[in-house]
Amino acid sequence: MRVKCLVVILAAVGIVEAQPAVSQVLNAASYSEVLAPGCWMMIVGSAFAATETTASTVPLPTLLGGVSVTVDGKQAPLLYISANQINALIPFEVPEGDNRKATLVVTTLQGASNPIPIYINRRAPAIFTRDSSETGPAHVFDANFTQKNTVSAGDVIILYAAGLGSTSPAASTATGGSAVEPLNRVTDDVEVFVGDQKAEVLFAGLAPGFPGVYQLNVRVPALWTDRLYLREGGWISNIAQIGIRPSTNVDSVVTAGFVQTFPSSTYSSVPFYGAQFHVQFSVRPGAQSFMVAAVGDAGGWFTRIDTANAMWETVGASPSVQAVHGDFSSLRAPVMDFRNGCSPFPNNQVPAAGLDPYAQQFMT
């Protein structure tokens, strides 16, 4: 894993003379607004720096090219600055919370930006990808740190992530994980789903020498899809891709139709979506049992075709009765009310007035 995967280059234009202005702060791996102590963030705005500068040594500096960033008054280590972008690391010393409001300020030689609110959680799981997009192919390595393009059941692989939260023992924000025992292991349980199946996690902790980069060593389970994602404390990471070997079980796959429904308006951070699809294919002679999957961000339906016994079985996930009626009290992650200043719903209970009527009609 190289630090360059955290950097999205934007060209610097002209000489910066204006006061810096921040327009957006995102998780630098998932590009969501879910942030946590020890998480890389991408700060987007204007008038940050006259030229691009990348930190070349570890520990990372808190002043780079005359630019500094604070979160709740605590100095953030910096990796990269340009006219329009800063890549910075939220200090582990920033108090965690359930969407706790914190204040971010960018300071340059021309002055300080207006204080910008960001929201800090205990964890903000995210997967680094090769193309620096939230849904691209993940960085996947074998035990010798050789990059792998495809994986199979039983393989032990290494993945890299951000935002997995505190470690034991506690780590320095600017220096990365220890290379010798005691290693900086993640304190919370991290679930890794490879091919939409839960993988065995052999190690989860900070990568040695890479600030803010977490290493996950996992054993690949039986693969149902080419999707890869993390779950930690109710938070789901971005869904990245993982290479799998092409199937030799079917021919002439034809997708006959696909219909997707979108919410008529977004009232909260848990909108409902629906989809319907039709697919047909020819099973090759001698085919092994295989899986047909229809998946979305929140789950999917999986049909196992047992060719030897001429049988099939389908399993799937759908919203619970409680969720359909706005009861998300079982979720540990806060459900946000977009119509009330992006504040959490009390006890994660969405009142009837806050439910999307179109989604209600669709699901009933």
XYZ file of C-alpha atoms in Angstrom, residues 86-244:
159
model
C -6.003 19.175 1.288
C -5.530 15.587 2.458
C -5.326 15.582 6.248
C -5.598 13.068 9.059
C -8.095 13.615 11.875
C -6.074 13.320 15.099
C -6.800 10.341 17.336
C -6.944 12.892 20.155
C -10.186 14.371 18.781
C -13.045 12.990 20.944
C -15.200 10.412 19.200
C -18.991 10.370 19.336
C -22.206 9.434 17.592
C -22.151 12.090 14.891
C -20.638 14.574 17.344
C -20.303 18.059 15.887
C -16.700 19.242 15.603
C -15.120 22.323 14.038
C -12.525 22.340 11.247
C -10.399 25.365 10.328
C -7.855 25.735 7.506
C -5.153 28.358 8.061
C -2.778 29.737 5.407
C -0.436 32.704 5.201
C -3.465 34.742 4.076
C -5.515 33.931 7.158
C -7.964 31.373 8.504
C -11.083 29.935 6.899
C -14.456 30.237 8.511
C -15.008 27.400 11.015
C -16.659 24.459 9.230
C -18.788 21.895 11.097
C -17.927 18.228 10.570
C -19.431 15.247 12.363
C -17.258 12.754 14.216
C -18.193 9.135 14.903
C -16.428 6.345 16.742
C -15.611 4.716 13.416
C -15.938 5.465 9.695
C -14.930 2.285 7.823
C -13.747 2.728 4.244
C -11.769 0.704 1.701
C -8.927 2.141 -0.379
C -9.216 1.388 -4.100
C -6.706 1.323 -6.932
C -8.411 4.094 -8.892
C -9.199 6.244 -5.825
C -12.936 5.893 -6.425
C -15.361 4.612 -3.825
C -16.514 1.675 -5.989
C -13.334 0.752 -7.854
C -11.123 -2.334 -7.535
C -9.690 -2.685 -4.041
C -5.993 -2.903 -3.243
C -5.530 -6.647 -2.687
C -2.203 -8.317 -1.877
C -1.032 -11.805 -0.982
C 1.088 -12.699 2.049
C 4.232 -11.569 0.182
C 2.632 -8.183 -0.593
C 2.311 -9.042 -4.275
C -0.764 -7.451 -5.809
C -3.533 -9.921 -6.672
C -5.961 -9.401 -9.530
C -8.223 -12.342 -8.644
C -8.955 -14.283 -5.462
C -10.339 -17.730 -4.673
C -11.909 -19.350 -1.623
C -9.252 -20.176 0.965
C -6.773 -17.479 -0.115
C -5.264 -15.311 2.618
C -5.237 -11.725 1.378
C -4.270 -8.280 2.659
C -6.572 -5.272 2.292
C -6.151 -1.616 3.260
C -8.781 0.541 4.916
C -9.394 3.857 6.659
C -11.495 5.040 9.574
C -11.512 1.875 11.713
C -11.098 3.880 14.902
C -9.007 3.470 18.020
C -6.350 0.821 18.537
C -4.722 -1.026 21.415
C -2.150 0.087 22.243
C -3.046 3.631 21.210
C -1.146 4.890 18.176
C 0.426 8.177 17.192
C -1.656 9.883 14.526
C 1.323 11.052 12.487
C 3.534 7.931 12.486
C 1.315 4.944 11.675
C 1.327 1.497 13.220
C 4.132 -0.354 14.937
C 6.125 -2.916 12.925
C 6.788 -5.117 15.986
C 4.656 -6.386 18.838
C 2.653 -5.002 20.403
C 0.970 -4.178 17.100
C -1.735 -1.490 17.045
C -4.814 -3.707 16.756
C -8.291 -2.245 16.210
C -10.305 -2.247 19.439
C -13.726 -2.720 17.797
C -14.910 -5.787 15.908
C -14.424 -5.339 12.151
C -16.379 -7.597 9.804
C -15.056 -8.085 6.277
C -17.381 -9.304 3.533
C -15.661 -10.751 0.470
C -17.981 -11.790 -2.337
C -20.948 -10.946 -0.058
C -19.787 -13.610 2.403
C -18.269 -12.988 5.830
C -14.520 -13.620 5.782
C -12.333 -14.805 8.641
C -10.383 -11.794 9.939
C -6.862 -12.829 10.940
C -5.579 -9.330 11.748
C -7.054 -5.836 11.870
C -4.834 -2.950 12.874
C -2.761 -0.007 11.716
C -0.338 -0.770 8.893
C 3.285 -0.361 10.018
C 4.653 3.035 9.057
C 1.557 4.265 7.186
C -0.316 6.945 9.176
C -4.084 6.466 9.136
C -3.919 3.306 7.005
C -5.338 0.102 8.480
C -4.303 -3.374 7.360
C -6.753 -6.275 7.224
C -5.518 -9.847 6.797
C -8.448 -12.103 5.905
C -9.172 -15.588 4.614
C -11.404 -15.568 1.534
C -14.715 -17.459 1.955
C -16.804 -19.054 -0.781
C -17.496 -16.238 -3.226
C -21.009 -15.247 -4.225
C -20.207 -11.939 -5.957
C -17.295 -9.640 -6.790
C -18.153 -7.160 -4.023
C -16.020 -6.230 -1.005
C -17.112 -4.175 1.995
C -16.615 -3.720 5.736
C -19.019 -3.447 8.650
C -18.051 -1.985 11.995
C -20.421 -0.990 14.758
C -23.392 -0.630 12.425
C -21.473 1.406 9.835
C -21.021 -0.020 6.328
C -18.029 1.002 4.217
C -18.027 1.864 0.557
C -18.567 -1.220 -1.622
C -15.434 -1.914 -3.663
C -14.707 -4.567 -6.267
C -12.570 -7.672 -5.915
C -11.431 -9.778 -8.851
C -12.927 -13.259 -9.193
